[in-house]
Every structure is written in C-alpha cells, then in structure tokens.
Coordinates of C-alpha atoms and ligand atoms in Angstrom, one line a residue:
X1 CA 219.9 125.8 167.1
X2 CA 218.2 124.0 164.3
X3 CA 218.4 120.5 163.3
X4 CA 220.9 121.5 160.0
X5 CA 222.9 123.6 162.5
X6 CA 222.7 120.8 164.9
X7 CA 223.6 118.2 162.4
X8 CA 226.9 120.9 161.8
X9 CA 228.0 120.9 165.2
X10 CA 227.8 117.4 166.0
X11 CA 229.5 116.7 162.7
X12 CA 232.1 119.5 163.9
X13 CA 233.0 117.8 167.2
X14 CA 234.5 114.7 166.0
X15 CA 235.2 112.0 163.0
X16 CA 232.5 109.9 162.5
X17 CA 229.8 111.7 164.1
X18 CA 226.9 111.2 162.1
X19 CA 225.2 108.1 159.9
X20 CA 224.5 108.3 156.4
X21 CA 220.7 109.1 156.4
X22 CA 221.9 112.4 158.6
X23 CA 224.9 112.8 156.4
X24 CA 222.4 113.0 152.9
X25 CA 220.6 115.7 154.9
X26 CA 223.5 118.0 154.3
X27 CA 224.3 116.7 150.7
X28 CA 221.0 116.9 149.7
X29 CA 220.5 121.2 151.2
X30 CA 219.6 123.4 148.8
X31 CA 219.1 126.4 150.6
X32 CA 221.9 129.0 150.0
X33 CA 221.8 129.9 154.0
X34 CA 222.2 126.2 154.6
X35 CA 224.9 125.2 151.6
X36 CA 227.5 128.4 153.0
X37 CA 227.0 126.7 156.9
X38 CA 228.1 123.9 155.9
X39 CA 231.2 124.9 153.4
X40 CA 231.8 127.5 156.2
X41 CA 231.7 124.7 158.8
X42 CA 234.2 122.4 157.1
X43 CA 236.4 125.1 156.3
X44 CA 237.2 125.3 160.3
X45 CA 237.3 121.4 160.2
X46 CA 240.3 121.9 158.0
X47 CA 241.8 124.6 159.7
X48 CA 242.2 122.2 162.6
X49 CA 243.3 119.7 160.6
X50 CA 245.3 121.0 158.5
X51 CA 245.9 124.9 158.6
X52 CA 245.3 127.2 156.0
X53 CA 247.4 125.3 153.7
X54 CA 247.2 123.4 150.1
X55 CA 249.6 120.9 149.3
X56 CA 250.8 120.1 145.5
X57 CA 250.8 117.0 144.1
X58 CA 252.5 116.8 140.8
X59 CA 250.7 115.1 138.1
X60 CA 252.6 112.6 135.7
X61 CA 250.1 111.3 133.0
X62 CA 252.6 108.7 132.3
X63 CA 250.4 107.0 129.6
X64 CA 246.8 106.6 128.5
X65 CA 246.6 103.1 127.0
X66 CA 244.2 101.0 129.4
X67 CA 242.5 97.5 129.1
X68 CA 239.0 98.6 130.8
X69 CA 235.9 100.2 129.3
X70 CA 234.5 102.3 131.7
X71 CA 231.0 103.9 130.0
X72 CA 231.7 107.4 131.0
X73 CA 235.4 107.2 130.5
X74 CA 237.3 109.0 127.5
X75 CA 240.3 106.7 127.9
X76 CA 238.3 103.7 127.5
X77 CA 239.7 100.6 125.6
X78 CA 237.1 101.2 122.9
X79 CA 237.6 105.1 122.3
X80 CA 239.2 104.7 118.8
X81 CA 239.2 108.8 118.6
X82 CA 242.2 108.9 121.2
X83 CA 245.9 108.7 120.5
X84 CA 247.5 106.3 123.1
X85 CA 251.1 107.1 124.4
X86 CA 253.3 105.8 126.3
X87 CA 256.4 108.4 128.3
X88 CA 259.5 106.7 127.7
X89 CA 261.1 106.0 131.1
X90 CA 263.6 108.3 131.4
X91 CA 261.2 111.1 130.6
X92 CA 258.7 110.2 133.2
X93 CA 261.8 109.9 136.0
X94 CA 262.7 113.5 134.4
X95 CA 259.0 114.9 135.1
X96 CA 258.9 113.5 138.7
X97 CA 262.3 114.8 139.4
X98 CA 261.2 118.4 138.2
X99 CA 258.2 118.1 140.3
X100 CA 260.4 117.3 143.4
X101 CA 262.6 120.5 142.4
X102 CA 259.4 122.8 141.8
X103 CA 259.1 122.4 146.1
X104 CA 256.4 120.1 145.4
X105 CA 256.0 117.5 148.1
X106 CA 255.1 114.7 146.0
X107 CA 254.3 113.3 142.6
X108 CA 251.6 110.9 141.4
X109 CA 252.3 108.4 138.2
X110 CA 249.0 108.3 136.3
X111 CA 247.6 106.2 133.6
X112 CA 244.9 103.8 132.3
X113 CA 244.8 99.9 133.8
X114 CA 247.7 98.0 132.5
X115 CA 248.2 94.3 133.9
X116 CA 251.3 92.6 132.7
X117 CA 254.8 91.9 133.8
X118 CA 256.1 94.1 131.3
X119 CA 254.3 97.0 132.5
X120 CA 254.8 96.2 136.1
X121 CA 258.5 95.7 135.8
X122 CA 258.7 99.2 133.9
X123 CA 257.1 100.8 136.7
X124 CA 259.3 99.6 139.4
X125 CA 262.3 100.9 137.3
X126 CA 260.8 104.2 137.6
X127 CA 259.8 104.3 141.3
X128 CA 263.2 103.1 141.7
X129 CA 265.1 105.8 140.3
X130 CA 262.5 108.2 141.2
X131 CA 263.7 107.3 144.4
X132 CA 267.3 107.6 143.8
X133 CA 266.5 110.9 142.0
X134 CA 264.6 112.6 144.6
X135 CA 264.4 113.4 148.8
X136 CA 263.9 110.2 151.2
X137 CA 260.4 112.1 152.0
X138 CA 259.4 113.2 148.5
X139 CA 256.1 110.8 148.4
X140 CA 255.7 108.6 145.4
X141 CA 252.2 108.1 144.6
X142 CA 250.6 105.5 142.0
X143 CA 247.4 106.2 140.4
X144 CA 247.3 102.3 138.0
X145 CA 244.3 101.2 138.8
X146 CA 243.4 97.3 140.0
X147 CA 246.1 95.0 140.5
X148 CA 247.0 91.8 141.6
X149 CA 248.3 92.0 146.0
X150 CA 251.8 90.7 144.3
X151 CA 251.8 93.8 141.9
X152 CA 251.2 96.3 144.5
X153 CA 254.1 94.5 147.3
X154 CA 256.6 95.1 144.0
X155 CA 256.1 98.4 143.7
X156 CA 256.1 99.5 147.3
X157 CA 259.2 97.6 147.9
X158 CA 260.2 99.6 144.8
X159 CA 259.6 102.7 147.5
X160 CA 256.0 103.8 146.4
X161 CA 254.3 105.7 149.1
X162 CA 250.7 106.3 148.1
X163 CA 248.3 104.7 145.7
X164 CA 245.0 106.0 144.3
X165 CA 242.3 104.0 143.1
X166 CA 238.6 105.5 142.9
X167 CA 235.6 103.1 144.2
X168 CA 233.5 105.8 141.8
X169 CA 230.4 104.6 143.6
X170 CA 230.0 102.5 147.2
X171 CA 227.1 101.2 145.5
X172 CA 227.8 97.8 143.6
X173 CA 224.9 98.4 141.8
X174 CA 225.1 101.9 140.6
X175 CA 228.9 100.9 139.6
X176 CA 227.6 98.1 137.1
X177 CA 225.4 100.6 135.1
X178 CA 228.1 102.7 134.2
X179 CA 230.6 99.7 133.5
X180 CA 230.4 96.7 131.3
X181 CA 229.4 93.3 133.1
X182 CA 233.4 92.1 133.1
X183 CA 234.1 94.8 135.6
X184 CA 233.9 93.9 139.3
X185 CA 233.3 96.1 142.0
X186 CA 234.2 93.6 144.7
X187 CA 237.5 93.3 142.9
X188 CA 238.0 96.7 143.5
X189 CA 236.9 96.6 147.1
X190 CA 239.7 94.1 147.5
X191 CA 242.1 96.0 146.1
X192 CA 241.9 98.7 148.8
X193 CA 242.2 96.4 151.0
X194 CA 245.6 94.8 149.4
X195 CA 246.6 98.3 149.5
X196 CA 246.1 99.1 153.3
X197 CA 247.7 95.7 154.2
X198 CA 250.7 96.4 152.0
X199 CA 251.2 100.0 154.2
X200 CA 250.2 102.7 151.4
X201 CA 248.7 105.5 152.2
X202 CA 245.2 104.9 150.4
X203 CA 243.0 107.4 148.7
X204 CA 240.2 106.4 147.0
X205 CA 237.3 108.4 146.0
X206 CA 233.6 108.5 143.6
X207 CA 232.2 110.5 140.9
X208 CA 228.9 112.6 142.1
X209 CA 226.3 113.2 139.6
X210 CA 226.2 109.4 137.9
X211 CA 222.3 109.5 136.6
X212 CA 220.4 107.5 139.1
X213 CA 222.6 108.9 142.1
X214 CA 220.8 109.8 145.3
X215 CA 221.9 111.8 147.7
X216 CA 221.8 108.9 150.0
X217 CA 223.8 107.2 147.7
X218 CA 226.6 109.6 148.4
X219 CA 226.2 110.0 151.8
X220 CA 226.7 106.2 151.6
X221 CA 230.3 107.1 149.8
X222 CA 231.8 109.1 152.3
X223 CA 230.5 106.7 155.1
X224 CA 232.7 104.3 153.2
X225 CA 235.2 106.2 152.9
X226 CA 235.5 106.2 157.0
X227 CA 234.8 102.1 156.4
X228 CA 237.7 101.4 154.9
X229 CA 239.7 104.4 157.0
X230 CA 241.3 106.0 153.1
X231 CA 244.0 108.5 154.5
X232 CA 243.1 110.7 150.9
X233 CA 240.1 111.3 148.9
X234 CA 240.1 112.5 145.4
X235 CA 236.7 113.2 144.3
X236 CA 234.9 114.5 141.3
X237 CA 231.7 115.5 139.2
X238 CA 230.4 113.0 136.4
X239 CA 231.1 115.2 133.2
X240 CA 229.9 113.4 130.3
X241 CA 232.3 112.7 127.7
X242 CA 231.0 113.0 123.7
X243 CA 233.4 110.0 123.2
X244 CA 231.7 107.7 125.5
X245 CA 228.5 105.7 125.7
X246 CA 227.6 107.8 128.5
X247 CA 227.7 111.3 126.5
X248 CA 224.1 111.9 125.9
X249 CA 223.5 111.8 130.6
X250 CA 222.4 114.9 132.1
X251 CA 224.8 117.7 133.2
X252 CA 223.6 120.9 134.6
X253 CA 227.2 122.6 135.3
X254 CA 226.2 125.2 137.9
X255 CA 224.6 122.3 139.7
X256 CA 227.5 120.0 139.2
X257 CA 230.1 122.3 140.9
X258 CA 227.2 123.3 144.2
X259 CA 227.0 119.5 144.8
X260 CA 230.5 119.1 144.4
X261 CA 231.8 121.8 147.3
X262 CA 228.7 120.1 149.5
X263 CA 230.2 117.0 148.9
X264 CA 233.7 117.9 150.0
X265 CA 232.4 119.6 153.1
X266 CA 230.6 117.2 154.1
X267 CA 233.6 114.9 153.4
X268 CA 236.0 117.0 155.4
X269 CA 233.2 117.5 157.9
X270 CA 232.5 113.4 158.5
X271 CA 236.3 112.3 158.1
X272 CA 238.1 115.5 160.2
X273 CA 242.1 114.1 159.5
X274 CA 241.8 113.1 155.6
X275 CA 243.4 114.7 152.8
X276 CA 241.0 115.7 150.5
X277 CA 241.9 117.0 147.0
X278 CA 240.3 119.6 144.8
X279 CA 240.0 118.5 141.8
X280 CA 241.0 119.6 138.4
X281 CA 237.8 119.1 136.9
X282 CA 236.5 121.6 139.1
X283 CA 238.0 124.0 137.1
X284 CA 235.7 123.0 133.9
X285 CA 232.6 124.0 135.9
X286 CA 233.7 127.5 136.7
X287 CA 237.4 129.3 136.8
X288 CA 237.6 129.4 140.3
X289 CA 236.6 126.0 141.1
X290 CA 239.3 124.8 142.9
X291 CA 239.8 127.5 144.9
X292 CA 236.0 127.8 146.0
X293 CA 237.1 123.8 146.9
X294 CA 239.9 124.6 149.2
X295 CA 237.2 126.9 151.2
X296 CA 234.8 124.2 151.2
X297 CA 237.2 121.7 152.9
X298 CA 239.6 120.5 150.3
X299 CA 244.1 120.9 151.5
X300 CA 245.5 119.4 148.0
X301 CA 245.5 120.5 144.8
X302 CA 247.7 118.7 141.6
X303 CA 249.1 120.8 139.0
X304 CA 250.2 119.6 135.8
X305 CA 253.7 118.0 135.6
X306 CA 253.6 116.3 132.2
X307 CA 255.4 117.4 129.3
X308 CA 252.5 119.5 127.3
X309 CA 252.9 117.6 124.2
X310 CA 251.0 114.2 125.9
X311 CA 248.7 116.7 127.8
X312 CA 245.5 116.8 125.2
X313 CA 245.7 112.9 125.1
X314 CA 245.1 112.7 128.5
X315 CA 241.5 113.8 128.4
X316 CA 238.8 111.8 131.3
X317 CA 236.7 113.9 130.4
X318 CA 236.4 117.3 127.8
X319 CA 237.3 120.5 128.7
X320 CA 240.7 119.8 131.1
X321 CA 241.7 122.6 131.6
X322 CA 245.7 123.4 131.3
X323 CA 246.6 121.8 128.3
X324 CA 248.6 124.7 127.2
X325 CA 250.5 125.8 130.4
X326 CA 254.2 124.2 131.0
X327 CA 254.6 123.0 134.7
X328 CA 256.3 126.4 135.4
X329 CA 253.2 128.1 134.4
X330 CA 251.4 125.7 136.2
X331 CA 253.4 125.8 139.2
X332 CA 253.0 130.4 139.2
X333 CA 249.3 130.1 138.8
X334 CA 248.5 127.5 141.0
X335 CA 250.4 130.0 144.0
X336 CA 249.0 133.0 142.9
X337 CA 245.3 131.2 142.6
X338 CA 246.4 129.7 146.4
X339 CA 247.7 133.4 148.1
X340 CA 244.0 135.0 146.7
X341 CA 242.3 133.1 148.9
X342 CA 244.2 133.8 151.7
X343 CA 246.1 130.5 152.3
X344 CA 249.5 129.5 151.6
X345 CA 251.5 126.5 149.7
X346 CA 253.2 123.9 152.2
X347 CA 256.0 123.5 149.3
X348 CA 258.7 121.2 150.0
X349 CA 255.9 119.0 152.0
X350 CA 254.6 116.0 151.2
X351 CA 251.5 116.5 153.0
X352 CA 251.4 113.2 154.8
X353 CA 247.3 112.8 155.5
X354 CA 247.5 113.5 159.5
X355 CA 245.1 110.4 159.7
X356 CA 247.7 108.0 158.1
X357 CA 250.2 110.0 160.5
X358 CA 248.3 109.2 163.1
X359 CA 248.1 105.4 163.0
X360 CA 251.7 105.1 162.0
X361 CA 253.5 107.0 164.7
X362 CA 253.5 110.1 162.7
X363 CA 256.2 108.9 159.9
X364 CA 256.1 107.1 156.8
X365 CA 255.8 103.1 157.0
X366 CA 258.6 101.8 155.9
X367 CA 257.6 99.3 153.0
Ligands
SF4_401 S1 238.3 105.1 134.4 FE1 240.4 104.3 134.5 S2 240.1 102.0 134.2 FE2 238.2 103.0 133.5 S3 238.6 103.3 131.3 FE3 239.2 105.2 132.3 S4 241.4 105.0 132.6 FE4 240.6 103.0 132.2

C-alpha cells in the first residue's frame, strides 16, 4: 500500500484520524488515480454514515438587506447594483410550510446580517408559526449570520433547530484580507460557540479557492471543523463576483469544482458522522456538480423554496443557477438528478446529522 492509500485507510477507520499536514496531502493530489481514491474512499465513509441517501433542505431567501461588507460578497452593504427585499412574513411562513408539504425534512431561513430588535422579534414570529404550521420534527434552520448569545436563546426558544454560520476561513488572517478591518473573526468564533451552548445543531463551513489559500490552509479548515465538533458543513468555491472588490481574483472553473469534490471527501473522510452539503454553486462550475458532490461524500442538497420573483436578487455570487424554476420544478429535478446517480431522497426526514444524534441521545434537544 502506498503512503496516499495508507493515508485513505487510516482516514477510513475512524473520525479524526489524521493531522492537518497529512490531511493537505490529500487536498493538495493532483493525480487523477489519486483524486478518484479518495472521492471513491469517502463515498464508502458516507455509505456507513449515512446510506445512499440525500436529504433536502428547503431554501428560504427571506431577504438580502445586510449590514457587513464582505470583499467577495454580492450582497454586500456597499453593492448599490442590487435590489434589497424584504418577504413579508406571512409569505416566508407560506414558503416554509410548502417546503414541509414538498416531503422535505427541513427548511433554512436565509438572509444578509441584520442586528436589531426589530428584525429579531420578526424572526421569532416566523419560527413560531413555522412551528405551529408544520410537523414537531420538521427542522427549522437559521442561516442570519453573527448575533448576540441573547439573540440566538430567543430564537431557539422560538423552536429553531439548526443554525448556519460560515467561519469562510480557520485562518484569522486569511479572513481579514477578504473583509474590511470592522469584521472580526474571533467574533465569529464565539458565535459558534453561543450556538453549541444554546443546543443548535451547528454547521459552519469556508470558501476554498480565496487567493493566497494553501492547501494547508484548508486542511487546517476541516481540522476545525472537528475542533469545534459542527454537526453540518456547507462548503463552497470562491467565485468572484463582478460586483465586488474581489472581482478581478483568479478563477479557473474546472480547477474550482476538482478542489471542491477533494475537499468534501476529505471532509467526509476526517469527520465520518457530519452532514455535509453539496452546494448550489457547484452547479455554476459544471451541470452536474452536485451530483458528482454526493459521490464525493456530500448527503444534502437545498433546492430552491423562494418565490421566483425575489430569486435573481439573491445572487452571492453570478451565475446561480435556478432562478427560473418554481419549487415544484425544483423539487422534480432535484429527484430525478438524485435517482441517476443511483441514490435515493430521505423525503419526509429531517436528516438529523448522526453526529449531533449521537451526543444527544439520538433526538432533537429540546431548546
Ligand atoms: S457574506 Fe453574508 S455577512 Fe458578508 S456581505 Fe454577504 S450576506 Fe452579508
């Protein structure tokens, strides 16, 4: 056995296994031989994990207003190009509820950093009928970015399940070159933390591909990941945005979606139990993107539940794909995409992360 092959098998026999300089080995392969071992080698990770099953998340872009700047963000407070919404209430509560009645097993409010009462009272209106609208094990989850401990304890007591917040980079320093000064990575840090304490289910995740990014660097990422034990992981390439400070970076797009699938394997591969999305903007590198993702580790994937109106609004990053579709249409491809690669939809199932099952009796926390 060589020492790639070695690195799998050790990596294969349990969570944990190997340290970052051994885990940027397997980001950093390049050899076509070497890259399908490893996607090959996750792949039965997840099989053992999870089976051969993706679980859909229904995507509520509930608003793209947001107070931060990110540099490589197209929903930055500075982008004067984009058109901010807001979903009234009762529309978002609507969108979830169809989610839940679609047989997907959760939903996840998204939208740019908002820090007020105002805001934060709105959105426990909305977990709170959500709640009432919905199954007792339909999972709420919160993508809102940083917020105070206080903020987060409202909203779970409102009955929110999960929350999402991307670290984008382990590496303080890598994070303040592609953020103005005023954003603080420690604060984020802390906020995961809040999170865990509070009894979410915590996903976190970082961009791969930020110019000056080693491979080490990542490995470094998905050690972290195990650091701060995140139940879900929701990671994706750096696309530049032509809105954004950041638009002139390099971006090879064959190169971005190869790293990418590494990078989930050898996610899936270090952290066994996790839920691990495929992202949408895989789907902007190549058509099958997501798919090829599922293969290389990934068990959930987030179709489009927002009204289609507010959809080419909600742009990270160019190129989402989807903007047309209603959810229906949405909902039919993502099956069809899901039975072609051999696996099934767990519908009706909120995909609990088995790690988070795991230190919590198997259940949901009660809040
Ligand atoms: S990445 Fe998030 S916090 Fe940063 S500008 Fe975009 S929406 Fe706002």
């Amino acid at each position: 056995m060589n020492s790639f092959d070695n690195l799998l098998a050790r990596a294969a026999a349990g969570r944990g296994a190997l340290r970052p300089e051994e885990l940027a080995v397997l980001v950093a392969a390049r050899d076509p031989a070497e890259r399908k071992a490893l996607r090959e080698a996750a792949y039965a990770v997840k099989l053992r994990a999870t089976g051969p099953r993706a679980f859909l998340r229904g995507l509520v872009e509930i608003g793209n207003a947001c107070a931060k700047n990110c540099l490589y963000c197209g929903l930055r407070r500075d982008n004067a190009a984009t058109h901010r919404y807001m979903i009234p209430e009762a529309d978002v509560v609507r969108m979830a509820r169809s989610a839940f009645e679609m047989g997907y097993g959760s939903a996840v409010l998204q939208s740019g950093e908002i820090e007020s009462e105002e805001n934060t009272a709105r959105i426990e209106r909305i977990v709170r009928a959500i709640r009432a609208a919905t199954a007792p094990d339909f999972a709420i989850v919160l993508s809102l970015g940083e917020q105070t401990r206080e903020v987060y304890a409202r909203w779970r007591d409102a009955g929110a399940d999960r929350y999402l917040l991307r670290i984008e980079t382990s590496n303080p320093e890598l994070y303040a070159s592609i953020h103005p000064a005023d954003h603080s990575w420690k604060r984020r840090r802390g906020c995961l933390s809040d999170l865990a304490s509070l009894g979410y289910q915590v996903g976190t995740g970082v961009m791969f591909g930020i110019p000056g990014q080693t491979a080490l660097d990542i490995a470094r990422d998905i050690d972290f990941f195990r650091e701060v034990d995140a139940d879900m992981i929701g990671m994706g390439p750096f696309v530049p945005n032509p809105e954004t400070p950041m638009a002139g970076a390099p971006f090879d797009k064959t190169e971005a979606l190869e790293l990418a699938l590494d990078v989930i394997a050898a996610t899936r591969l270090h952290l066994h139990d996790c839920n691990i999305a495929a992202a949408t903007a895989l789907q902007v590198l190549a058509p099958d993107g997501r798919e090829r993702a599922l293969l290389a580790g990934a068990n959930v994937m987030m179709p489009n539940a927002t009204d289609r109106q507010y959809r080419a609004d909600y742009q990270l990053y160019k190129g989402k794909p989807c903007l047309d579709e209603t959810s229906g249409q949405c909902r039919g491809c993502l099956s069809a995409r899901i039975a072609r690669i051999g696996e099934t939809v767990a519908w009706n199932d909120p995909g609990t992360p088995p790690h988070y099952a795991a230190k919590h009796g198997g259940g949901r926390a009660e809040p």
